[in-house]
Amino acid sequence: MTLDGFPARPVGKIGPVDTPWGRGRATDLAVGQRIRAVVMAVGPDGERASLSPAAAAHPELWAFLSGLRPDCRLTGTVASIEPYGVFVALDEGPAHPVFPGVGFITYPELSWPRFESASDVVRVGQRVTCVFLQIDTWNGEARLSLRATLPDPFLAFADAVDAADAAGGEGRALTLRGQVTKLTPIGVFVRVADGVEGLVPVEGAEVSEAGHVVVRDRVDVVVDVVVGDEVDVVVARVSREGRRVLLAWAVAAAGSGR
């Protein structure tokens, strides 16, 4: 773009995420068209400015979004539940020109435990308080997290395992009883705490049409399980960085002298 006052050469640039929300994006712009835009940034050489017509078209909304700080808490009402996320009409700030709410929660940010449907977690009309994550400049939204306002069950589980290891002494594995939640070729998933699942790795496991899996693990212990079974497992390893729990059958651990 050539800016008013700088006719010699183009010094403005509009990125694909900075065209007005709810329109045809950059395809609606034409050579020679005059537009208004907000300067978002200036290049290190001082010769190229990044522009946003979207911010100029909705200055109140942009000013509100720009004033938000990561980890601040926002309150609002669930306005719509969609297949791709949940819109929240915020108590503060202007309404969105296109969408049901300025706040938006992606499915992973709804809850720590897994769920089948977003309606299992929230409902339209429900009041919620969320943590602000970042601005979505493409849609002009405030990305929110509902689960960030709740205790992380994985960290609580990891702390409990560390405490049990310290109390039991080195070399003594923590034994738990859990429910089989999923059978896969790589192993059996077991729910060991509310919102926490671990994997019993199995090489070459095959799930039958009846939903059974019969496996022979690495220490030659045969186990026949179906989803919903209650089983005894030991915690082999907890990875805080990867948020993974590695398990073993309790009988296998006992047989191997652990």
mmCIF file of C-alpha atoms in Angstrom:
data_model
loop_
_atom_site.group_PDB
_atom_site.id
_atom_site.type_symbol
_atom_site.label_atom_id
_atom_site.label_comp_id
_atom_site.label_asym_id
_atom_site.label_seq_id
_atom_site.Cartn_x
_atom_site.Cartn_y
_atom_site.Cartn_z
ATOM 1 C CA MET A 1 0.000 0.000 0.000
ATOM 2 C CA THR A 2 1.020 3.585 -0.625
ATOM 3 C CA LEU A 3 0.308 5.730 2.425
ATOM 4 C CA ASP A 4 -0.906 9.319 2.298
ATOM 5 C CA GLY A 5 2.159 11.497 2.740
ATOM 6 C CA PHE A 6 4.506 8.837 1.329
ATOM 7 C CA PRO A 7 3.657 8.768 -2.406
ATOM 8 C CA ALA A 8 7.050 7.670 -3.697
ATOM 9 C CA ARG A 9 6.752 3.961 -2.899
ATOM 10 C CA PRO A 10 4.566 1.443 -1.081
ATOM 11 C CA VAL A 11 5.372 1.456 2.634
ATOM 12 C CA GLY A 12 2.262 -0.220 4.065
ATOM 13 C CA LYS A 13 1.400 -3.901 4.196
ATOM 14 C CA ILE A 14 -1.851 -5.644 5.149
ATOM 15 C CA GLY A 15 -1.465 -9.220 6.339
ATOM 16 C CA PRO A 16 -4.118 -11.907 5.728
ATOM 17 C CA VAL A 17 -5.309 -11.735 9.353
ATOM 18 C CA ASP A 18 -5.756 -7.950 9.342
ATOM 19 C CA THR A 19 -8.592 -7.542 6.816
ATOM 20 C CA PRO A 20 -12.065 -6.680 8.183
ATOM 21 C CA TRP A 21 -13.780 -9.439 10.149
ATOM 22 C CA GLY A 22 -16.735 -11.212 8.605
ATOM 23 C CA ARG A 23 -15.993 -10.157 5.017
ATOM 24 C CA GLY A 24 -14.238 -11.704 2.057
ATOM 25 C CA ARG A 25 -10.835 -10.871 3.525
ATOM 26 C CA ALA A 26 -8.122 -9.651 1.159
ATOM 27 C CA THR A 27 -10.080 -10.697 -1.950
ATOM 28 C CA ASP A 28 -12.437 -7.735 -1.329
ATOM 29 C CA LEU A 29 -9.608 -5.233 -1.777
ATOM 30 C CA ALA A 30 -8.765 -3.767 -5.178
ATOM 31 C CA VAL A 31 -5.810 -1.866 -6.596
ATOM 32 C CA GLY A 32 -6.471 1.859 -6.285
ATOM 33 C CA GLN A 33 -9.024 1.434 -3.494
ATOM 34 C CA ARG A 34 -8.742 3.875 -0.598
ATOM 35 C CA ILE A 35 -8.994 2.407 2.900
ATOM 36 C CA ARG A 36 -8.473 3.380 6.533
ATOM 37 C CA ALA A 37 -6.164 1.246 8.679
ATOM 38 C CA VAL A 38 -4.423 1.255 12.033
ATOM 39 C CA VAL A 39 -0.626 0.982 12.139
ATOM 40 C CA MET A 40 0.125 -2.195 14.097
ATOM 41 C CA ALA A 41 3.911 -2.267 13.823
ATOM 42 C CA VAL A 42 6.812 -0.690 11.968
ATOM 43 C CA GLY A 43 9.655 -2.744 10.522
ATOM 44 C CA PRO A 44 13.185 -2.525 11.966
ATOM 45 C CA ASP A 45 14.337 -0.413 9.019
ATOM 46 C CA GLY A 46 11.509 2.062 9.631
ATOM 47 C CA GLU A 47 10.380 1.771 6.017
ATOM 48 C CA ARG A 48 7.510 -0.734 6.182
ATOM 49 C CA ALA A 49 4.374 -0.467 8.330
ATOM 50 C CA SER A 50 2.017 -3.342 9.108
ATOM 51 C CA LEU A 51 -1.578 -2.144 8.815
ATOM 52 C CA SER A 52 -4.956 -3.431 10.014
ATOM 53 C CA PRO A 53 -8.199 -2.275 8.357
ATOM 54 C CA ALA A 54 -10.022 -4.573 10.809
ATOM 55 C CA ALA A 55 -8.845 -2.494 13.761
ATOM 56 C CA ALA A 56 -9.889 0.718 11.998
ATOM 57 C CA ALA A 57 -13.341 -0.662 11.162
ATOM 58 C CA HIS A 58 -14.070 -1.594 14.791
ATOM 59 C CA PRO A 59 -11.983 0.748 16.969
ATOM 60 C CA GLU A 60 -13.897 0.112 20.211
ATOM 61 C CA LEU A 61 -13.506 -3.647 19.907
ATOM 62 C CA TRP A 62 -9.840 -3.384 18.988
ATOM 63 C CA ALA A 63 -9.139 -0.997 21.865
ATOM 64 C CA PHE A 64 -10.822 -3.424 24.265
ATOM 65 C CA LEU A 65 -8.879 -6.443 22.974
ATOM 66 C CA SER A 66 -5.586 -4.547 22.963
ATOM 67 C CA GLY A 67 -6.102 -3.574 26.593
ATOM 68 C CA LEU A 68 -6.399 -7.166 27.819
ATOM 69 C CA ARG A 69 -3.424 -8.778 29.540
ATOM 70 C CA PRO A 70 -2.603 -12.506 29.537
ATOM 71 C CA ASP A 71 -3.908 -14.392 32.584
ATOM 72 C CA CYS A 72 -6.472 -11.733 33.486
ATOM 73 C CA ARG A 73 -9.943 -13.081 34.288
ATOM 74 C CA LEU A 74 -13.039 -12.224 32.275
ATOM 75 C CA THR A 75 -16.648 -12.980 33.165
ATOM 76 C CA GLY A 76 -19.534 -13.485 30.776
ATOM 77 C CA THR A 77 -22.401 -15.656 29.590
ATOM 78 C CA VAL A 78 -22.164 -18.656 27.268
ATOM 79 C CA ALA A 79 -23.811 -17.354 24.084
ATOM 80 C CA SER A 80 -23.437 -20.272 21.685
ATOM 81 C CA ILE A 81 -21.988 -23.793 21.563
ATOM 82 C CA GLU A 82 -20.564 -24.681 18.156
ATOM 83 C CA PRO A 83 -18.763 -27.784 16.792
ATOM 84 C CA TYR A 84 -15.490 -25.840 16.888
ATOM 85 C CA GLY A 85 -15.811 -24.061 20.242
ATOM 86 C CA VAL A 86 -17.891 -21.971 22.627
ATOM 87 C CA PHE A 87 -18.710 -18.254 22.281
ATOM 88 C CA VAL A 88 -18.926 -16.148 25.429
ATOM 89 C CA ALA A 89 -20.669 -12.771 25.575
ATOM 90 C CA LEU A 90 -18.379 -10.834 27.893
ATOM 91 C CA ASP A 91 -19.644 -8.487 30.584
ATOM 92 C CA GLU A 92 -16.997 -5.937 29.586
ATOM 93 C CA GLY A 93 -16.313 -4.401 26.203
ATOM 94 C CA PRO A 94 -18.401 -3.990 23.043
ATOM 95 C CA ALA A 95 -20.362 -6.692 21.250
ATOM 96 C CA HIS A 96 -18.767 -8.495 18.319
ATOM 97 C CA PRO A 97 -19.930 -7.240 14.883
ATOM 98 C CA VAL A 98 -20.288 -10.779 13.520
ATOM 99 C CA PHE A 99 -20.129 -13.502 16.181
ATOM 100 C CA PRO A 100 -22.357 -14.211 19.220
ATOM 101 C CA GLY A 101 -19.620 -13.155 21.624
ATOM 102 C CA VAL A 102 -16.170 -11.588 21.789
ATOM 103 C CA GLY A 103 -14.915 -14.377 24.047
ATOM 104 C CA PHE A 104 -14.143 -17.765 22.521
ATOM 105 C CA ILE A 105 -13.149 -21.061 24.177
ATOM 106 C CA THR A 106 -11.692 -23.878 22.081
ATOM 107 C CA TYR A 107 -12.664 -27.407 23.137
ATOM 108 C CA PRO A 108 -9.294 -28.284 24.729
ATOM 109 C CA GLU A 109 -9.608 -25.213 26.990
ATOM 110 C CA LEU A 110 -13.053 -26.169 28.317
ATOM 111 C CA SER A 111 -12.058 -28.877 30.779
ATOM 112 C CA TRP A 112 -9.125 -30.921 32.090
ATOM 113 C CA PRO A 113 -11.014 -34.264 31.976
ATOM 114 C CA ARG A 114 -12.101 -35.598 28.603
ATOM 115 C CA PHE A 115 -15.715 -35.103 27.557
ATOM 116 C CA GLU A 116 -17.997 -36.306 24.773
ATOM 117 C CA SER A 117 -19.810 -33.028 24.114
ATOM 118 C CA ALA A 118 -19.250 -29.400 25.075
ATOM 119 C CA SER A 119 -22.751 -29.460 26.553
ATOM 120 C CA ASP A 120 -21.375 -31.872 29.166
ATOM 121 C CA VAL A 121 -19.258 -28.978 30.455
ATOM 122 C CA VAL A 122 -21.246 -25.789 29.788
ATOM 123 C CA ARG A 123 -24.715 -24.770 28.627
ATOM 124 C CA VAL A 124 -26.040 -21.718 26.784
ATOM 125 C CA GLY A 125 -26.927 -19.022 29.288
ATOM 126 C CA GLN A 126 -24.443 -20.256 31.891
ATOM 127 C CA ARG A 127 -22.318 -17.664 33.657
ATOM 128 C CA VAL A 128 -18.586 -18.395 33.411
ATOM 129 C CA THR A 129 -15.314 -16.862 34.531
ATOM 130 C CA CYS A 130 -12.350 -17.597 32.267
ATOM 131 C CA VAL A 131 -8.654 -16.790 31.946
ATOM 132 C CA PHE A 132 -7.672 -14.642 28.956
ATOM 133 C CA LEU A 133 -5.020 -16.325 26.794
ATOM 134 C CA GLN A 134 -4.474 -14.127 23.738
ATOM 135 C CA ILE A 135 -6.097 -12.049 20.995
ATOM 136 C CA ASP A 136 -7.305 -13.841 17.875
ATOM 137 C CA THR A 137 -6.663 -11.086 15.328
ATOM 138 C CA TRP A 138 -8.128 -13.158 12.485
ATOM 139 C CA ASN A 139 -11.598 -13.230 14.070
ATOM 140 C CA GLY A 140 -11.355 -10.307 16.472
ATOM 141 C CA GLU A 141 -11.870 -12.482 19.536
ATOM 142 C CA ALA A 142 -10.494 -12.922 23.020
ATOM 143 C CA ARG A 143 -9.283 -16.512 23.330
ATOM 144 C CA LEU A 144 -10.263 -17.819 26.759
ATOM 145 C CA SER A 145 -9.640 -20.838 28.976
ATOM 146 C CA LEU A 146 -12.240 -22.205 31.366
ATOM 147 C CA ARG A 147 -10.068 -25.082 32.554
ATOM 148 C CA ALA A 148 -7.309 -22.671 33.648
ATOM 149 C CA THR A 149 -9.614 -21.536 36.467
ATOM 150 C CA LEU A 150 -9.761 -25.102 37.831
ATOM 151 C CA PRO A 151 -7.129 -27.267 39.567
ATOM 152 C CA ASP A 152 -5.089 -29.371 37.142
ATOM 153 C CA PRO A 153 -5.821 -33.023 38.049
ATOM 154 C CA PHE A 154 -2.644 -34.223 36.323
ATOM 155 C CA LEU A 155 -0.390 -32.053 38.480
ATOM 156 C CA ALA A 156 -2.275 -33.142 41.607
ATOM 157 C CA PHE A 157 -1.793 -36.776 40.576
ATOM 158 C CA ALA A 158 1.922 -36.251 39.866
ATOM 159 C CA ASP A 159 2.364 -34.632 43.289
ATOM 160 C CA ALA A 160 0.567 -37.565 44.939
ATOM 161 C CA VAL A 161 2.829 -40.066 43.160
ATOM 162 C CA ASP A 162 5.939 -38.144 44.238
ATOM 163 C CA ALA A 163 4.695 -38.095 47.834
ATOM 164 C CA ALA A 164 3.944 -41.832 47.752
ATOM 165 C CA ASP A 165 7.388 -42.576 46.311
ATOM 166 C CA ALA A 166 9.037 -40.526 49.047
ATOM 167 C CA ALA A 167 7.037 -42.278 51.764
ATOM 168 C CA GLY A 168 7.433 -45.781 50.354
ATOM 169 C CA GLY A 169 11.112 -45.630 49.553
ATOM 170 C CA GLU A 170 13.017 -46.080 46.334
ATOM 171 C CA GLY A 171 12.107 -49.115 44.234
ATOM 172 C CA ARG A 172 8.541 -49.489 45.543
ATOM 173 C CA ALA A 173 5.933 -48.782 42.874
ATOM 174 C CA LEU A 174 2.586 -47.194 43.717
ATOM 175 C CA THR A 175 -0.284 -49.644 43.140
ATOM 176 C CA LEU A 176 -3.658 -48.275 42.039
ATOM 177 C CA ARG A 177 -7.011 -49.631 40.964
ATOM 178 C CA GLY A 178 -8.489 -48.034 37.847
ATOM 179 C CA GLN A 179 -11.003 -48.479 35.065
ATOM 180 C CA VAL A 180 -10.102 -49.509 31.514
ATOM 181 C CA THR A 181 -11.185 -46.664 29.204
ATOM 182 C CA LYS A 182 -9.696 -47.560 25.825
ATOM 183 C CA LEU A 183 -8.073 -50.495 24.023
ATOM 184 C CA THR A 184 -5.541 -49.763 21.277
ATOM 185 C CA PRO A 185 -2.799 -51.626 19.386
ATOM 186 C CA ILE A 186 -0.174 -49.848 21.515
ATOM 187 C CA GLY A 187 -1.746 -50.799 24.823
ATOM 188 C CA VAL A 188 -4.527 -50.335 27.345
ATOM 189 C CA PHE A 189 -5.588 -46.966 28.752
ATOM 190 C CA VAL A 190 -6.649 -46.957 32.397
ATOM 191 C CA ARG A 191 -8.245 -44.106 34.360
ATOM 192 C CA VAL A 192 -6.199 -43.885 37.559
ATOM 193 C CA ALA A 193 -7.715 -40.661 38.928
ATOM 194 C CA ASP A 194 -10.449 -38.216 38.014
ATOM 195 C CA GLY A 195 -9.273 -36.611 34.774
ATOM 196 C CA VAL A 196 -6.072 -38.697 34.577
ATOM 197 C CA GLU A 197 -5.459 -41.710 32.331
ATOM 198 C CA GLY A 198 -2.342 -43.821 31.994
ATOM 199 C CA LEU A 199 -1.134 -46.317 29.397
ATOM 200 C CA VAL A 200 -0.144 -49.932 29.958
ATOM 201 C CA PRO A 201 2.052 -50.425 26.861
ATOM 202 C CA VAL A 202 1.565 -53.706 25.029
ATOM 203 C CA GLU A 203 3.281 -54.776 21.835
ATOM 204 C CA GLY A 204 1.005 -56.191 19.155
ATOM 205 C CA ALA A 205 -2.278 -56.143 21.074
ATOM 206 C CA GLU A 206 -5.369 -56.876 18.973
ATOM 207 C CA VAL A 207 -8.911 -55.845 19.869
ATOM 208 C CA SER A 208 -11.559 -58.488 19.058
ATOM 209 C CA GLU A 209 -14.985 -57.773 17.553
ATOM 210 C CA ALA A 210 -16.449 -58.366 21.015
ATOM 211 C CA GLY A 211 -14.324 -55.527 22.376
ATOM 212 C CA HIS A 212 -11.876 -57.749 24.258
ATOM 213 C CA VAL A 213 -8.125 -57.515 24.148
ATOM 214 C CA VAL A 214 -5.991 -60.439 25.231
ATOM 215 C CA VAL A 215 -2.369 -59.437 25.679
ATOM 216 C CA ARG A 216 0.826 -61.055 26.808
ATOM 217 C CA ASP A 217 3.032 -58.428 28.341
ATOM 218 C CA ARG A 218 6.806 -58.256 28.515
ATOM 219 C CA VAL A 219 7.079 -60.499 31.554
ATOM 220 C CA ASP A 220 4.746 -63.124 30.070
ATOM 221 C CA VAL A 221 1.605 -62.215 32.024
ATOM 222 C CA VAL A 222 -1.645 -62.786 30.097
ATOM 223 C CA VAL A 223 -4.457 -60.281 30.682
ATOM 224 C CA ASP A 224 -7.970 -60.328 29.181
ATOM 225 C CA VAL A 225 -9.772 -56.993 29.569
ATOM 226 C CA VAL A 226 -12.652 -54.992 28.113
ATOM 227 C CA VAL A 227 -13.538 -51.321 28.420
ATOM 228 C CA GLY A 228 -15.104 -50.744 31.820
ATOM 229 C CA ASP A 229 -13.121 -53.432 33.649
ATOM 230 C CA GLU A 230 -11.540 -52.546 36.990
ATOM 231 C CA VAL A 231 -7.855 -53.504 36.998
ATOM 232 C CA ASP A 232 -4.855 -53.204 39.324
ATOM 233 C CA VAL A 233 -1.879 -51.312 37.932
ATOM 234 C CA VAL A 234 1.336 -49.794 39.203
ATOM 235 C CA VAL A 235 2.723 -46.401 38.230
ATOM 236 C CA ALA A 236 5.933 -46.968 36.274
ATOM 237 C CA ARG A 237 6.655 -43.368 35.311
ATOM 238 C CA VAL A 238 5.036 -39.930 35.314
ATOM 239 C CA SER A 239 6.219 -37.328 32.794
ATOM 240 C CA ARG A 240 5.244 -33.840 33.885
ATOM 241 C CA GLU A 241 6.636 -32.309 30.700
ATOM 242 C CA GLY A 242 4.781 -34.696 28.392
ATOM 243 C CA ARG A 243 1.745 -35.009 30.703
ATOM 244 C CA ARG A 244 1.896 -38.800 30.375
ATOM 245 C CA VAL A 245 1.484 -41.641 32.847
ATOM 246 C CA LEU A 246 3.116 -45.002 32.102
ATOM 247 C CA LEU A 247 1.608 -48.006 33.884
ATOM 248 C CA ALA A 248 2.193 -51.747 34.242
ATOM 249 C CA TRP A 249 -0.051 -54.567 35.382
ATOM 250 C CA ALA A 250 0.266 -54.990 39.136
ATOM 251 C CA VAL A 251 0.760 -58.746 38.811
ATOM 252 C CA ALA A 252 3.532 -58.135 36.270
ATOM 253 C CA ALA A 253 5.325 -55.740 38.588
ATOM 254 C CA ALA A 254 5.088 -58.232 41.455
ATOM 255 C CA GLY A 255 6.370 -61.037 39.276
ATOM 256 C CA SER A 256 9.357 -59.012 38.159
ATOM 257 C CA GLY A 257 10.386 -58.278 41.751
ATOM 258 C CA ARG A 258 9.514 -54.592 41.743
#
